[in-house]
Amino acid sequence: FQPTQCGQDSVLQNPGALGPAWFVQTVKYAATPKAVMDGLTGLDTRDTAIAFETDRGKISYDAPAAGDTIMLSKADNDEMLYQSQTTAKRFAVFSEVFYDRGWKAYIDGAETPIVRTNYVLRGITIPSGKHNIRFAFTPASYYTGRTIQIIASILLLVLLIASIAMTWRRKN
């Protein structure tokens, strides 16, 4: 928002914004975090992405094709859904922070690796054709903790019932 001359708020559109996801034509690689950050200087992120050299095996794409689309269809705290239509294998950059402790990516239900792209964003290779892409936040620590909590609650309940039964038995 930016105030107008009358003091009212107005919305300014950013014509350079890339949106929630986009396909790039080229992926460059760098070996270190500093080299990736340096590689972002002057990089046209509309057409080019930069990733770590160690992720090279997770990235593959064909020559760019006109008419390829990727659209966000659902955005929740722990689930993001996209639809894509491509004529060739493409590499997509998602305007979401890369966090490898719990986020998983699925293309048509099959898990696919998430690549740290442009230092802080997510990227995945998308095969040609029409696909449903799902990012889901399912951290193992949460589910492990929940399982421990359920077991502890059951044990506490069993101990409580046993204590009540023993107290009742002593009174009779």
Short mmCIF file of N, CA, C and O in Angstrom, two decimals, residues 77-149:
data_model
loop_
_atom_site.label_atom_id
_atom_site.label_comp_id
_atom_site.label_asym_id
_atom_site.label_seq_id
_atom_site.Cartn_x
_atom_site.Cartn_y
_atom_site.Cartn_z
N ASN A 77 -1.33 -23.66 5.14
CA ASN A 77 -0.09 -23.61 5.92
C ASN A 77 0.79 -24.83 5.68
O ASN A 77 2.01 -24.72 5.64
N ASP A 78 0.17 -26.01 5.56
CA ASP A 78 0.95 -27.23 5.47
C ASP A 78 0.71 -28.01 4.18
O ASP A 78 1.12 -29.16 4.07
N GLU A 79 0.08 -27.38 3.20
CA GLU A 79 -0.13 -28.05 1.92
C GLU A 79 -0.29 -27.00 0.81
O GLU A 79 -1.03 -26.05 0.95
N MET A 80 0.44 -27.22 -0.28
CA MET A 80 0.36 -26.35 -1.46
C MET A 80 0.08 -27.25 -2.66
O MET A 80 0.76 -28.27 -2.83
N LEU A 81 -0.90 -26.88 -3.47
CA LEU A 81 -1.24 -27.67 -4.65
C LEU A 81 -1.07 -26.81 -5.91
O LEU A 81 -1.49 -25.65 -5.94
N TYR A 82 -0.48 -27.42 -6.93
CA TYR A 82 -0.25 -26.77 -8.21
C TYR A 82 -0.70 -27.70 -9.33
O TYR A 82 -0.70 -28.92 -9.15
N GLN A 83 -1.05 -27.14 -10.47
CA GLN A 83 -1.28 -27.90 -11.69
C GLN A 83 -0.31 -27.39 -12.73
O GLN A 83 -0.12 -26.17 -12.86
N SER A 84 0.28 -28.33 -13.47
CA SER A 84 1.20 -27.93 -14.53
C SER A 84 0.83 -28.63 -15.83
O SER A 84 0.27 -29.73 -15.82
N GLN A 85 1.15 -27.97 -16.92
CA GLN A 85 0.96 -28.53 -18.26
C GLN A 85 2.20 -28.14 -19.05
O GLN A 85 2.47 -26.95 -19.24
N THR A 86 2.97 -29.14 -19.45
CA THR A 86 4.21 -28.86 -20.19
C THR A 86 4.31 -29.79 -21.40
O THR A 86 3.77 -30.89 -21.41
N THR A 87 5.04 -29.32 -22.39
CA THR A 87 5.27 -30.13 -23.58
C THR A 87 6.63 -30.82 -23.51
O THR A 87 6.95 -31.63 -24.38
N ALA A 88 7.42 -30.48 -22.50
CA ALA A 88 8.73 -31.09 -22.32
C ALA A 88 9.05 -31.10 -20.82
O ALA A 88 8.35 -30.46 -20.03
N LYS A 89 10.09 -31.82 -20.44
CA LYS A 89 10.52 -31.82 -19.04
C LYS A 89 11.02 -30.43 -18.70
O LYS A 89 11.82 -29.86 -19.43
N ARG A 90 10.53 -29.87 -17.57
CA ARG A 90 10.89 -28.51 -17.20
C ARG A 90 11.35 -28.45 -15.75
O ARG A 90 11.04 -29.33 -14.96
N PHE A 91 12.07 -27.39 -15.42
CA PHE A 91 12.45 -27.13 -14.04
C PHE A 91 11.66 -25.92 -13.56
O PHE A 91 11.69 -24.86 -14.19
N ALA A 92 10.92 -26.11 -12.46
CA ALA A 92 10.08 -25.04 -11.92
C ALA A 92 10.66 -24.52 -10.62
O ALA A 92 11.18 -25.28 -9.79
N VAL A 93 10.58 -23.21 -10.46
CA VAL A 93 10.98 -22.54 -9.22
C VAL A 93 9.70 -22.11 -8.52
O VAL A 93 8.79 -21.57 -9.15
N PHE A 94 9.63 -22.37 -7.22
CA PHE A 94 8.45 -22.03 -6.43
C PHE A 94 8.81 -20.93 -5.45
O PHE A 94 9.83 -21.00 -4.77
N SER A 95 7.97 -19.94 -5.38
CA SER A 95 8.22 -18.79 -4.52
C SER A 95 7.86 -19.13 -3.07
O SER A 95 7.00 -18.50 -2.46
N GLU A 96 8.51 -20.16 -2.56
CA GLU A 96 8.33 -20.62 -1.20
C GLU A 96 9.70 -20.94 -0.62
O GLU A 96 10.58 -21.39 -1.34
N VAL A 97 9.85 -20.71 0.66
CA VAL A 97 11.14 -20.91 1.30
C VAL A 97 11.48 -22.39 1.37
O VAL A 97 10.64 -23.22 1.76
N PHE A 98 12.70 -22.73 0.98
CA PHE A 98 13.20 -24.10 1.07
C PHE A 98 13.42 -24.45 2.53
O PHE A 98 14.08 -23.73 3.27
N TYR A 99 12.82 -25.55 2.95
CA TYR A 99 13.01 -26.05 4.31
C TYR A 99 12.92 -27.57 4.22
O TYR A 99 11.86 -28.12 3.97
N ASP A 100 14.05 -28.24 4.39
CA ASP A 100 14.10 -29.68 4.14
C ASP A 100 13.69 -30.55 5.32
O ASP A 100 13.73 -31.77 5.23
N ARG A 101 13.28 -29.97 6.40
CA ARG A 101 12.89 -30.76 7.57
C ARG A 101 11.37 -30.85 7.67
O ARG A 101 10.75 -30.20 8.50
N GLY A 102 10.79 -31.65 6.80
CA GLY A 102 9.35 -31.88 6.89
C GLY A 102 8.60 -31.68 5.58
O GLY A 102 7.58 -32.29 5.36
N TRP A 103 9.08 -30.81 4.70
CA TRP A 103 8.39 -30.60 3.43
C TRP A 103 8.74 -31.72 2.46
O TRP A 103 9.89 -32.09 2.30
N LYS A 104 7.73 -32.25 1.81
CA LYS A 104 7.88 -33.28 0.77
C LYS A 104 7.13 -32.79 -0.47
O LYS A 104 6.11 -32.11 -0.36
N ALA A 105 7.63 -33.16 -1.64
CA ALA A 105 6.97 -32.81 -2.90
C ALA A 105 6.51 -34.07 -3.59
O ALA A 105 7.23 -35.09 -3.58
N TYR A 106 5.33 -34.01 -4.19
CA TYR A 106 4.77 -35.15 -4.90
C TYR A 106 4.26 -34.69 -6.26
O TYR A 106 3.60 -33.67 -6.36
N ILE A 107 4.57 -35.46 -7.29
CA ILE A 107 4.01 -35.23 -8.61
C ILE A 107 3.12 -36.42 -8.91
O ILE A 107 3.59 -37.56 -8.97
N ASP A 108 1.82 -36.16 -9.03
CA ASP A 108 0.83 -37.21 -9.25
C ASP A 108 0.96 -38.32 -8.21
O ASP A 108 0.85 -39.51 -8.52
N GLY A 109 1.22 -37.95 -6.97
CA GLY A 109 1.30 -38.90 -5.87
C GLY A 109 2.66 -39.54 -5.64
O GLY A 109 2.87 -40.18 -4.62
N ALA A 110 3.59 -39.38 -6.58
CA ALA A 110 4.93 -39.96 -6.43
C ALA A 110 5.89 -38.90 -5.87
O ALA A 110 5.96 -37.80 -6.41
N GLU A 111 6.61 -39.26 -4.81
CA GLU A 111 7.52 -38.28 -4.20
C GLU A 111 8.65 -37.92 -5.16
O GLU A 111 9.16 -38.76 -5.90
N THR A 112 8.99 -36.65 -5.16
CA THR A 112 10.07 -36.13 -6.00
C THR A 112 10.96 -35.22 -5.15
O THR A 112 10.47 -34.59 -4.21
N PRO A 113 12.26 -35.17 -5.44
CA PRO A 113 13.14 -34.34 -4.60
C PRO A 113 12.91 -32.85 -4.79
O PRO A 113 12.64 -32.38 -5.89
N ILE A 114 13.03 -32.13 -3.68
CA ILE A 114 12.97 -30.67 -3.69
C ILE A 114 14.40 -30.16 -3.70
O ILE A 114 15.22 -30.61 -2.91
N VAL A 115 14.68 -29.21 -4.57
CA VAL A 115 16.02 -28.67 -4.72
C VAL A 115 16.05 -27.24 -4.18
O VAL A 115 15.18 -26.43 -4.50
N ARG A 116 17.07 -26.96 -3.39
CA ARG A 116 17.28 -25.59 -2.91
C ARG A 116 17.72 -24.74 -4.09
O ARG A 116 18.77 -24.96 -4.68
N THR A 117 16.90 -23.76 -4.44
CA THR A 117 17.07 -22.97 -5.65
C THR A 117 17.17 -21.49 -5.29
O THR A 117 16.43 -21.02 -4.42
N ASN A 118 18.05 -20.76 -5.98
CA ASN A 118 18.23 -19.33 -5.72
C ASN A 118 18.48 -19.06 -4.23
O ASN A 118 17.99 -18.10 -3.67
N TYR A 119 19.19 -19.96 -3.62
CA TYR A 119 19.63 -19.95 -2.23
C TYR A 119 18.50 -20.19 -1.23
O TYR A 119 18.68 -20.89 -0.26
N VAL A 120 17.31 -19.63 -1.42
CA VAL A 120 16.26 -19.75 -0.41
C VAL A 120 14.96 -20.34 -0.92
O VAL A 120 14.07 -20.60 -0.12
N LEU A 121 14.81 -20.57 -2.22
CA LEU A 121 13.54 -21.04 -2.75
C LEU A 121 13.57 -22.53 -3.05
O LEU A 121 14.60 -23.18 -2.96
N ARG A 122 12.40 -23.07 -3.42
CA ARG A 122 12.27 -24.47 -3.78
C ARG A 122 12.24 -24.62 -5.30
O ARG A 122 11.74 -23.74 -6.00
N GLY A 123 12.72 -25.75 -5.77
CA GLY A 123 12.62 -26.06 -7.18
C GLY A 123 12.44 -27.56 -7.36
O GLY A 123 12.92 -28.34 -6.54
N ILE A 124 11.72 -27.95 -8.42
CA ILE A 124 11.58 -29.37 -8.74
C ILE A 124 11.57 -29.55 -10.24
O ILE A 124 11.19 -28.65 -10.99
N THR A 125 11.99 -30.73 -10.67
CA THR A 125 11.90 -31.12 -12.08
C THR A 125 10.51 -31.68 -12.32
O THR A 125 10.05 -32.55 -11.56
N ILE A 126 9.87 -31.20 -13.37
CA ILE A 126 8.51 -31.64 -13.70
C ILE A 126 8.54 -32.30 -15.07
O ILE A 126 8.99 -31.69 -16.04
N PRO A 127 8.07 -33.55 -15.16
CA PRO A 127 8.06 -34.22 -16.46
C PRO A 127 7.03 -33.59 -17.41
O PRO A 127 6.15 -32.86 -16.97
N SER A 128 7.15 -33.93 -18.68
CA SER A 128 6.20 -33.37 -19.65
C SER A 128 4.81 -33.94 -19.40
O SER A 128 4.64 -35.01 -18.83
N GLY A 129 3.81 -33.18 -19.82
CA GLY A 129 2.43 -33.60 -19.67
C GLY A 129 1.70 -32.78 -18.63
O GLY A 129 2.19 -31.76 -18.15
N LYS A 130 0.51 -33.24 -18.28
CA LYS A 130 -0.33 -32.56 -17.29
C LYS A 130 -0.13 -33.25 -15.95
O LYS A 130 -0.25 -34.49 -15.86
N HIS A 131 0.17 -32.46 -14.91
CA HIS A 131 0.49 -33.06 -13.61
C HIS A 131 -0.10 -32.25 -12.46
O HIS A 131 -0.27 -31.03 -12.55
N ASN A 132 -0.39 -32.97 -11.37
CA ASN A 132 -0.76 -32.36 -10.09
C ASN A 132 0.46 -32.41 -9.20
O ASN A 132 1.06 -33.48 -9.02
N ILE A 133 0.83 -31.27 -8.66
CA ILE A 133 2.02 -31.15 -7.81
C ILE A 133 1.53 -30.78 -6.41
O ILE A 133 0.72 -29.87 -6.25
N ARG A 134 2.05 -31.51 -5.43
CA ARG A 134 1.62 -31.27 -4.05
C ARG A 134 2.86 -31.14 -3.16
O ARG A 134 3.74 -32.00 -3.19
N PHE A 135 2.90 -30.06 -2.40
CA PHE A 135 3.89 -29.90 -1.34
C PHE A 135 3.16 -30.11 -0.03
O PHE A 135 2.12 -29.48 0.20
N ALA A 136 3.67 -30.99 0.82
CA ALA A 136 3.02 -31.27 2.11
C ALA A 136 4.05 -31.18 3.22
O ALA A 136 5.16 -31.68 3.09
N PHE A 137 3.65 -30.53 4.30
CA PHE A 137 4.52 -30.40 5.47
C PHE A 137 4.14 -31.50 6.45
O PHE A 137 3.10 -31.44 7.10
N THR A 138 4.98 -32.52 6.54
CA THR A 138 4.74 -33.66 7.43
C THR A 138 6.03 -33.98 8.19
O THR A 138 6.70 -34.97 7.89
N PRO A 139 6.40 -33.14 9.16
CA PRO A 139 7.66 -33.35 9.86
C PRO A 139 7.63 -34.62 10.73
O PRO A 139 6.68 -34.84 11.48
N ALA A 140 8.65 -35.43 10.60
CA ALA A 140 8.74 -36.68 11.36
C ALA A 140 8.73 -36.41 12.86
O ALA A 140 8.13 -37.19 13.62
N SER A 141 9.35 -35.32 13.30
CA SER A 141 9.40 -35.02 14.73
C SER A 141 8.00 -34.83 15.31
O SER A 141 7.72 -35.26 16.43
N TYR A 142 7.10 -34.23 14.55
CA TYR A 142 5.73 -34.03 15.02
C TYR A 142 5.03 -35.37 15.19
O TYR A 142 4.40 -35.64 16.21
N TYR A 143 5.13 -36.24 14.19
CA TYR A 143 4.44 -37.52 14.24
C TYR A 143 5.06 -38.46 15.28
O TYR A 143 4.35 -39.21 15.94
N THR A 144 6.37 -38.39 15.48
CA THR A 144 7.02 -39.16 16.53
C THR A 144 6.54 -38.67 17.89
O THR A 144 6.19 -39.48 18.76
N GLY A 145 6.51 -37.35 18.07
CA GLY A 145 6.03 -36.78 19.32
C GLY A 145 4.57 -37.13 19.59
O GLY A 145 4.19 -37.42 20.73
N ARG A 146 3.76 -37.12 18.55
CA ARG A 146 2.34 -37.45 18.71
C ARG A 146 2.18 -38.92 19.12
O ARG A 146 1.36 -39.24 19.98
N THR A 147 2.97 -39.80 18.53
CA THR A 147 2.91 -41.22 18.88
C THR A 147 3.33 -41.42 20.34
O THR A 147 2.66 -42.16 21.08
N ILE A 148 4.40 -40.77 20.76
CA ILE A 148 4.85 -40.86 22.16
C ILE A 148 3.77 -40.33 23.09
O ILE A 148 3.49 -40.91 24.14
N GLN A 149 3.11 -39.23 22.70
CA GLN A 149 2.05 -38.65 23.52
C GLN A 149 0.88 -39.62 23.67
O GLN A 149 0.34 -39.80 24.76
#
